[in-house]
Amino acid sequence: MDKIIVRGGNSLQGEVKVSGAKNSVLPVLSATLLTPQKCIIENVPDLRDVRTMIEILRHLGVNVNFENGRLEVESGEFAGYQAPYDLVCTMRASICVLGSLLARKGRAEVSLPGGCVIGTRPIDLHLKGLKALGAEVNIEHGYIKANCKKLRGTRIYLGGPFGSSVLATANVILAAVLAEGETVIESAACEPEIVDLAEFINKMGGEIEGAGTPVVKIKGVNELKGTTHAVIPDRIEAGTYLVAGAITAGDVKVKGARYDHLGAVIDGLIVSGAELEIKEDEIRVRRDGKISALEVTTLPYPGFPTDMQAQFMSYLSLADGISIITEKIFPERFMHVGELNRMGADITLEGSTAVVKGVEKLSGAEVMASDLRASAALILAGLVAEGETVVSRVYHLDRGYQNMVEKLRSLGADIQRINN
Ligand code: UD1
């Protein structure tokens, strides 16, 4: 199994380019099922999750060609309606084929994603939304089995105990685009990836209004056509490289970082003492003073993203003072705490709040990645730790960061991936 070895101490300098957003590509790929015609998706990152989604589409009988960041998808009259367990269990986001399959085939069978290390992840909002549109949904033998004759537009309140849901919003949009009449989603997720999905569908001939706000209106249309679309840059990857610049007291330009998608992360960096230079499509981060302690609470967009919580914890473990990090999206998403403490951090957990007492330095250790963003956090900690950090189980990283080792090395990090 591959490991990543980082020798800490180098201050990162230079430029790094952000890849396309994983969390946009996945629902956009699902949306290609809504038309038999060819769609071309550009700026596609080569990631394990994207490859899994391609496998699901192929399993359904769809033609997919992926080369040099460009995907050609032509669903034609595909016959499949099932996303099987062996694919879904590696990527929970596979659930976003549910809405498109119902819309196009009137039938969907998607394996229940099951638990994952960041906590229990219910699917009640997905099911509530699809049922409201007229689908009959049952859970049988570990599968979500959904059927419908014709979906009909309606008003749906999609808020849950933790606020809005990104993929439940995507699923309802995907199902509603070809439904009869108008659907109104209240308490819709406002994430930029939902806006990107709506833009893609509108280019296909869909009629979606209000994406990016809590109220999304979808007028059903009879059919959609093929189109070309470049997905937005990955705001979480961008945020991770901004933290890499800040944690190493470096000077890093993150090309493709969109400030309008990164408000809470930018604010956290500035308040903690980093210097930011913000341009239309790049952000430069520098730091030479101390890191000030912060209070961070993860919330649905435009709040602080849960997908940046672990990376900020690494950064704040070196702050001057005590930081408080509260997780309001996935209250159990703290598997990285124990590993950071093994590197000399001083973090205690009280329920869904982490109390991070800043320490003078971290020290390299053998640590284990538990999930995608935790892997990135451990690598960030390794960049500044004294000595060598060996991160194992890095296959998690391949789900969401394209060429992270090469990108960090190009900024001057002493990092390598080994196979043993
Ligand atoms: C998406 C992102 C993921 C990110 C998460 C939160 C993709 C592919 N993944 O995941 O990277 O961490 O948003 O920003 O876009 N919930 C329910 N019932 C449901 C669905 C969700 O209660 O039916 C809860 C979840 O447990 C969680 C909260 O709602 O507490 C938000 O989760 P959600 O937005 O659905 O996450 P995903 O869309 O799966």
PDB file of N, CA, C and O in Angstrom, residues 284-331:
ATOM      1  N   ARG A 284      -3.202  34.908  -3.531  1.00  0.00           N
ATOM      2  CA  ARG A 284      -1.834  34.724  -3.016  1.00  0.00           C
ATOM      3  C   ARG A 284      -1.890  34.774  -1.492  1.00  0.00           C
ATOM      4  O   ARG A 284      -2.511  35.660  -0.917  1.00  0.00           O
ATOM      5  N   VAL A 285      -1.236  33.814  -0.860  1.00  0.00           N
ATOM      6  CA  VAL A 285      -1.242  33.788   0.603  1.00  0.00           C
ATOM      7  C   VAL A 285       0.203  33.899   1.091  1.00  0.00           C
ATOM      8  O   VAL A 285       1.110  33.311   0.504  1.00  0.00           O
ATOM      9  N   ARG A 286       0.402  34.705   2.118  1.00  0.00           N
ATOM     10  CA  ARG A 286       1.729  34.829   2.755  1.00  0.00           C
ATOM     11  C   ARG A 286       1.543  34.888   4.258  1.00  0.00           C
ATOM     12  O   ARG A 286       0.508  35.335   4.733  1.00  0.00           O
ATOM     13  N   ARG A 287       2.542  34.456   4.955  1.00  0.00           N
ATOM     14  CA  ARG A 287       2.489  34.660   6.409  1.00  0.00           C
ATOM     15  C   ARG A 287       3.899  34.768   6.933  1.00  0.00           C
ATOM     16  O   ARG A 287       4.766  33.986   6.571  1.00  0.00           O
ATOM     17  N   ASP A 288       4.168  35.803   7.747  1.00  0.00           N
ATOM     18  CA  ASP A 288       5.441  35.776   8.454  1.00  0.00           C
ATOM     19  C   ASP A 288       5.309  35.949   9.956  1.00  0.00           C
ATOM     20  O   ASP A 288       6.199  35.635  10.692  1.00  0.00           O
ATOM     21  N   GLY A 289       4.125  36.387  10.413  1.00  0.00           N
ATOM     22  CA  GLY A 289       3.949  36.535  11.867  1.00  0.00           C
ATOM     23  C   GLY A 289       3.396  35.272  12.497  1.00  0.00           C
ATOM     24  O   GLY A 289       3.419  34.202  11.895  1.00  0.00           O
ATOM     25  N   LYS A 290       2.896  35.446  13.701  1.00  0.00           N
ATOM     26  CA  LYS A 290       2.301  34.307  14.422  1.00  0.00           C
ATOM     27  C   LYS A 290       0.940  33.941  13.838  1.00  0.00           C
ATOM     28  O   LYS A 290       0.306  34.760  13.178  1.00  0.00           O
ATOM     29  N   ILE A 291       0.483  32.750  14.150  1.00  0.00           N
ATOM     30  CA  ILE A 291      -0.893  32.361  13.796  1.00  0.00           C
ATOM     31  C   ILE A 291      -1.756  32.688  15.014  1.00  0.00           C
ATOM     32  O   ILE A 291      -1.447  32.259  16.123  1.00  0.00           O
ATOM     33  N   SER A 292      -2.802  33.491  14.805  1.00  0.00           N
ATOM     34  CA  SER A 292      -3.690  33.793  15.941  1.00  0.00           C
ATOM     35  C   SER A 292      -4.749  32.718  16.058  1.00  0.00           C
ATOM     36  O   SER A 292      -5.239  32.208  15.047  1.00  0.00           O
ATOM     37  N   ALA A 293      -5.133  32.416  17.294  1.00  0.00           N
ATOM     38  CA  ALA A 293      -6.172  31.398  17.521  1.00  0.00           C
ATOM     39  C   ALA A 293      -7.507  31.892  16.965  1.00  0.00           C
ATOM     40  O   ALA A 293      -7.742  33.099  16.839  1.00  0.00           O
ATOM     41  N   LEU A 294      -8.373  30.951  16.633  1.00  0.00           N
ATOM     42  CA  LEU A 294      -9.646  31.286  15.979  1.00  0.00           C
ATOM     43  C   LEU A 294     -10.785  30.489  16.580  1.00  0.00           C
ATOM     44  O   LEU A 294     -10.554  29.425  17.153  1.00  0.00           O
ATOM     45  N   GLU A 295     -12.003  30.968  16.348  1.00  0.00           N
ATOM     46  CA  GLU A 295     -13.181  30.123  16.566  1.00  0.00           C
ATOM     47  C   GLU A 295     -13.734  29.785  15.203  1.00  0.00           C
ATOM     48  O   GLU A 295     -13.999  30.682  14.400  1.00  0.00           O
ATOM     49  N   VAL A 296     -13.877  28.514  14.930  1.00  0.00           N
ATOM     50  CA  VAL A 296     -14.378  28.086  13.617  1.00  0.00           C
ATOM     51  C   VAL A 296     -15.587  27.184  13.846  1.00  0.00           C
ATOM     52  O   VAL A 296     -15.530  26.255  14.650  1.00  0.00           O
ATOM     53  N   THR A 297     -16.671  27.468  13.139  1.00  0.00           N
ATOM     54  CA  THR A 297     -17.844  26.584  13.202  1.00  0.00           C
ATOM     55  C   THR A 297     -18.208  26.190  11.778  1.00  0.00           C
ATOM     56  O   THR A 297     -18.433  27.060  10.932  1.00  0.00           O
ATOM     57  N   THR A 298     -18.255  24.906  11.517  1.00  0.00           N
ATOM     58  CA  THR A 298     -18.621  24.491  10.156  1.00  0.00           C
ATOM     59  C   THR A 298     -20.134  24.604   9.990  1.00  0.00           C
ATOM     60  O   THR A 298     -20.899  24.283  10.903  1.00  0.00           O
ATOM     61  N   LEU A 299     -20.525  25.078   8.831  1.00  0.00           N
ATOM     62  CA  LEU A 299     -21.943  25.304   8.540  1.00  0.00           C
ATOM     63  C   LEU A 299     -22.172  25.093   7.044  1.00  0.00           C
ATOM     64  O   LEU A 299     -21.211  25.115   6.263  1.00  0.00           O
ATOM     65  N   PRO A 300     -23.428  24.930   6.629  1.00  0.00           N
ATOM     66  CA  PRO A 300     -23.667  24.874   5.188  1.00  0.00           C
ATOM     67  C   PRO A 300     -23.172  26.169   4.510  1.00  0.00           C
ATOM     68  O   PRO A 300     -23.075  27.211   5.171  1.00  0.00           O
ATOM     69  N   TYR A 301     -22.872  26.105   3.237  1.00  0.00           N
ATOM     70  CA  TYR A 301     -22.406  27.263   2.476  1.00  0.00           C
ATOM     71  C   TYR A 301     -23.396  28.420   2.610  1.00  0.00           C
ATOM     72  O   TYR A 301     -24.589  28.172   2.577  1.00  0.00           O
ATOM     73  N   PRO A 302     -22.956  29.652   2.787  1.00  0.00           N
ATOM     74  CA  PRO A 302     -21.582  30.154   2.705  1.00  0.00           C
ATOM     75  C   PRO A 302     -20.812  30.108   4.016  1.00  0.00           C
ATOM     76  O   PRO A 302     -19.818  30.801   4.161  1.00  0.00           O
ATOM     77  N   GLY A 303     -21.247  29.283   4.976  1.00  0.00           N
ATOM     78  CA  GLY A 303     -20.489  29.124   6.218  1.00  0.00           C
ATOM     79  C   GLY A 303     -19.184  28.391   5.972  1.00  0.00           C
ATOM     80  O   GLY A 303     -18.876  27.987   4.844  1.00  0.00           O
ATOM     81  N   PHE A 304     -18.447  28.177   7.022  1.00  0.00           N
ATOM     82  CA  PHE A 304     -17.137  27.516   6.899  1.00  0.00           C
ATOM     83  C   PHE A 304     -17.351  26.045   6.502  1.00  0.00           C
ATOM     84  O   PHE A 304     -18.094  25.319   7.164  1.00  0.00           O
ATOM     85  N   PRO A 305     -16.692  25.581   5.416  1.00  0.00           N
ATOM     86  CA  PRO A 305     -16.968  24.213   4.934  1.00  0.00           C
ATOM     87  C   PRO A 305     -16.417  23.117   5.832  1.00  0.00           C
ATOM     88  O   PRO A 305     -15.256  23.183   6.252  1.00  0.00           O
ATOM     89  N   THR A 306     -17.240  22.121   6.095  1.00  0.00           N
ATOM     90  CA  THR A 306     -16.774  20.964   6.862  1.00  0.00           C
ATOM     91  C   THR A 306     -15.584  20.297   6.163  1.00  0.00           C
ATOM     92  O   THR A 306     -14.704  19.741   6.819  1.00  0.00           O
ATOM     93  N   ASP A 307     -15.530  20.406   4.834  1.00  0.00           N
ATOM     94  CA  ASP A 307     -14.424  19.789   4.101  1.00  0.00           C
ATOM     95  C   ASP A 307     -13.092  20.517   4.291  1.00  0.00           C
ATOM     96  O   ASP A 307     -12.060  20.072   3.779  1.00  0.00           O
ATOM     97  N   MET A 308     -13.088  21.649   5.013  1.00  0.00           N
ATOM     98  CA  MET A 308     -11.835  22.353   5.338  1.00  0.00           C
ATOM     99  C   MET A 308     -11.527  22.285   6.835  1.00  0.00           C
ATOM    100  O   MET A 308     -10.540  22.854   7.291  1.00  0.00           O
ATOM    101  N   GLN A 309     -12.383  21.603   7.596  1.00  0.00           N
ATOM    102  CA  GLN A 309     -12.223  21.599   9.056  1.00  0.00           C
ATOM    103  C   GLN A 309     -10.905  20.945   9.490  1.00  0.00           C
ATOM    104  O   GLN A 309     -10.153  21.490  10.314  1.00  0.00           O
ATOM    105  N   ALA A 310     -10.598  19.784   8.918  1.00  0.00           N
ATOM    106  CA  ALA A 310      -9.393  19.055   9.346  1.00  0.00           C
ATOM    107  C   ALA A 310      -8.125  19.854   8.997  1.00  0.00           C
ATOM    108  O   ALA A 310      -7.195  19.941   9.817  1.00  0.00           O
ATOM    109  N   GLN A 311      -8.105  20.443   7.800  1.00  0.00           N
ATOM    110  CA  GLN A 311      -6.918  21.205   7.387  1.00  0.00           C
ATOM    111  C   GLN A 311      -6.702  22.406   8.319  1.00  0.00           C
ATOM    112  O   GLN A 311      -5.578  22.729   8.676  1.00  0.00           O
ATOM    113  N   PHE A 312      -7.815  23.083   8.695  1.00  0.00           N
ATOM    114  CA  PHE A 312      -7.675  24.219   9.609  1.00  0.00           C
ATOM    115  C   PHE A 312      -7.231  23.761  10.993  1.00  0.00           C
ATOM    116  O   PHE A 312      -6.551  24.494  11.703  1.00  0.00           O
ATOM    117  N   MET A 313      -7.613  22.544  11.358  1.00  0.00           N
ATOM    118  CA  MET A 313      -7.196  22.063  12.683  1.00  0.00           C
ATOM    119  C   MET A 313      -5.671  21.895  12.727  1.00  0.00           C
ATOM    120  O   MET A 313      -5.019  22.256  13.715  1.00  0.00           O
ATOM    121  N   SER A 314      -5.091  21.384  11.639  1.00  0.00           N
ATOM    122  CA  SER A 314      -3.632  21.271  11.586  1.00  0.00           C
ATOM    123  C   SER A 314      -2.994  22.646  11.745  1.00  0.00           C
ATOM    124  O   SER A 314      -2.052  22.843  12.507  1.00  0.00           O
ATOM    125  N   TYR A 315      -3.539  23.600  10.998  1.00  0.00           N
ATOM    126  CA  TYR A 315      -3.013  24.970  11.002  1.00  0.00           C
ATOM    127  C   TYR A 315      -3.133  25.591  12.403  1.00  0.00           C
ATOM    128  O   TYR A 315      -2.160  26.112  12.957  1.00  0.00           O
ATOM    129  N   LEU A 316      -4.308  25.470  13.006  1.00  0.00           N
ATOM    130  CA  LEU A 316      -4.543  26.119  14.300  1.00  0.00           C
ATOM    131  C   LEU A 316      -3.849  25.394  15.448  1.00  0.00           C
ATOM    132  O   LEU A 316      -3.689  25.957  16.529  1.00  0.00           O
ATOM    133  N   SER A 317      -3.388  24.164  15.187  1.00  0.00           N
ATOM    134  CA  SER A 317      -2.667  23.472  16.265  1.00  0.00           C
ATOM    135  C   SER A 317      -1.338  24.185  16.538  1.00  0.00           C
ATOM    136  O   SER A 317      -0.713  23.956  17.560  1.00  0.00           O
ATOM    137  N   LEU A 318      -0.931  25.086  15.639  1.00  0.00           N
ATOM    138  CA  LEU A 318       0.306  25.855  15.843  1.00  0.00           C
ATOM    139  C   LEU A 318       0.022  27.316  16.200  1.00  0.00           C
ATOM    140  O   LEU A 318       0.921  28.158  16.163  1.00  0.00           O
ATOM    141  N   ALA A 319      -1.249  27.612  16.508  1.00  0.00           N
ATOM    142  CA  ALA A 319      -1.603  29.021  16.765  1.00  0.00           C
ATOM    143  C   ALA A 319      -1.162  29.457  18.152  1.00  0.00           C
ATOM    144  O   ALA A 319      -0.879  28.642  19.037  1.00  0.00           O
ATOM    145  N   ASP A 320      -1.146  30.754  18.303  1.00  0.00           N
ATOM    146  CA  ASP A 320      -0.827  31.368  19.581  1.00  0.00           C
ATOM    147  C   ASP A 320      -2.143  31.465  20.363  1.00  0.00           C
ATOM    148  O   ASP A 320      -2.966  32.318  20.075  1.00  0.00           O
ATOM    149  N   GLY A 321      -2.387  30.556  21.274  1.00  0.00           N
ATOM    150  CA  GLY A 321      -3.644  30.589  22.030  1.00  0.00           C
ATOM    151  C   GLY A 321      -4.512  29.370  21.749  1.00  0.00           C
ATOM    152  O   GLY A 321      -4.076  28.408  21.124  1.00  0.00           O
ATOM    153  N   ILE A 322      -5.748  29.456  22.227  1.00  0.00           N
ATOM    154  CA  ILE A 322      -6.656  28.298  22.149  1.00  0.00           C
ATOM    155  C   ILE A 322      -7.721  28.543  21.083  1.00  0.00           C
ATOM    156  O   ILE A 322      -8.437  29.547  21.125  1.00  0.00           O
ATOM    157  N   SER A 323      -7.821  27.640  20.146  1.00  0.00           N
ATOM    158  CA  SER A 323      -8.860  27.731  19.111  1.00  0.00           C
ATOM    159  C   SER A 323      -9.983  26.764  19.443  1.00  0.00           C
ATOM    160  O   SER A 323      -9.761  25.706  20.038  1.00  0.00           O
ATOM    161  N   ILE A 324     -11.183  27.144  19.019  1.00  0.00           N
ATOM    162  CA  ILE A 324     -12.350  26.292  19.250  1.00  0.00           C
ATOM    163  C   ILE A 324     -12.923  25.945  17.876  1.00  0.00           C
ATOM    164  O   ILE A 324     -13.284  26.843  17.111  1.00  0.00           O
ATOM    165  N   ILE A 325     -12.985  24.672  17.573  1.00  0.00           N
ATOM    166  CA  ILE A 325     -13.531  24.254  16.273  1.00  0.00           C
ATOM    167  C   ILE A 325     -14.775  23.416  16.524  1.00  0.00           C
ATOM    168  O   ILE A 325     -14.709  22.360  17.156  1.00  0.00           O
ATOM    169  N   THR A 326     -15.906  23.898  16.035  1.00  0.00           N
ATOM    170  CA  THR A 326     -17.168  23.180  16.246  1.00  0.00           C
ATOM    171  C   THR A 326     -17.680  22.656  14.912  1.00  0.00           C
ATOM    172  O   THR A 326     -17.754  23.393  13.932  1.00  0.00           O
ATOM    173  N   GLU A 327     -18.028  21.376  14.908  1.00  0.00           N
ATOM    174  CA  GLU A 327     -18.476  20.721  13.676  1.00  0.00           C
ATOM    175  C   GLU A 327     -19.996  20.597  13.702  1.00  0.00           C
ATOM    176  O   GLU A 327     -20.552  19.863  14.515  1.00  0.00           O
ATOM    177  N   LYS A 328     -20.658  21.357  12.835  1.00  0.00           N
ATOM    178  CA  LYS A 328     -22.130  21.366  12.846  1.00  0.00           C
ATOM    179  C   LYS A 328     -22.719  20.600  11.668  1.00  0.00           C
ATOM    180  O   LYS A 328     -23.927  20.602  11.471  1.00  0.00           O
ATOM    181  N   ILE A 329     -21.862  20.031  10.834  1.00  0.00           N
ATOM    182  CA  ILE A 329     -22.406  19.267   9.693  1.00  0.00           C
ATOM    183  C   ILE A 329     -22.272  17.774   9.964  1.00  0.00           C
ATOM    184  O   ILE A 329     -23.242  17.033   9.869  1.00  0.00           O
ATOM    185  N   PHE A 330     -21.064  17.337  10.280  1.00  0.00           N
ATOM    186  CA  PHE A 330     -20.825  15.927  10.606  1.00  0.00           C
ATOM    187  C   PHE A 330     -20.193  15.888  12.004  1.00  0.00           C
ATOM    188  O   PHE A 330     -18.961  15.929  12.131  1.00  0.00           O
ATOM    189  N   PRO A 331     -21.037  15.815  13.060  1.00  0.00           N
ATOM    190  CA  PRO A 331     -20.528  15.998  14.430  1.00  0.00           C
ATOM    191  C   PRO A 331     -19.452  14.997  14.855  1.00  0.00           C
ATOM    192  O   PRO A 331     -18.761  15.241  15.833  1.00  0.00           O
TER     193      PRO A 331
END
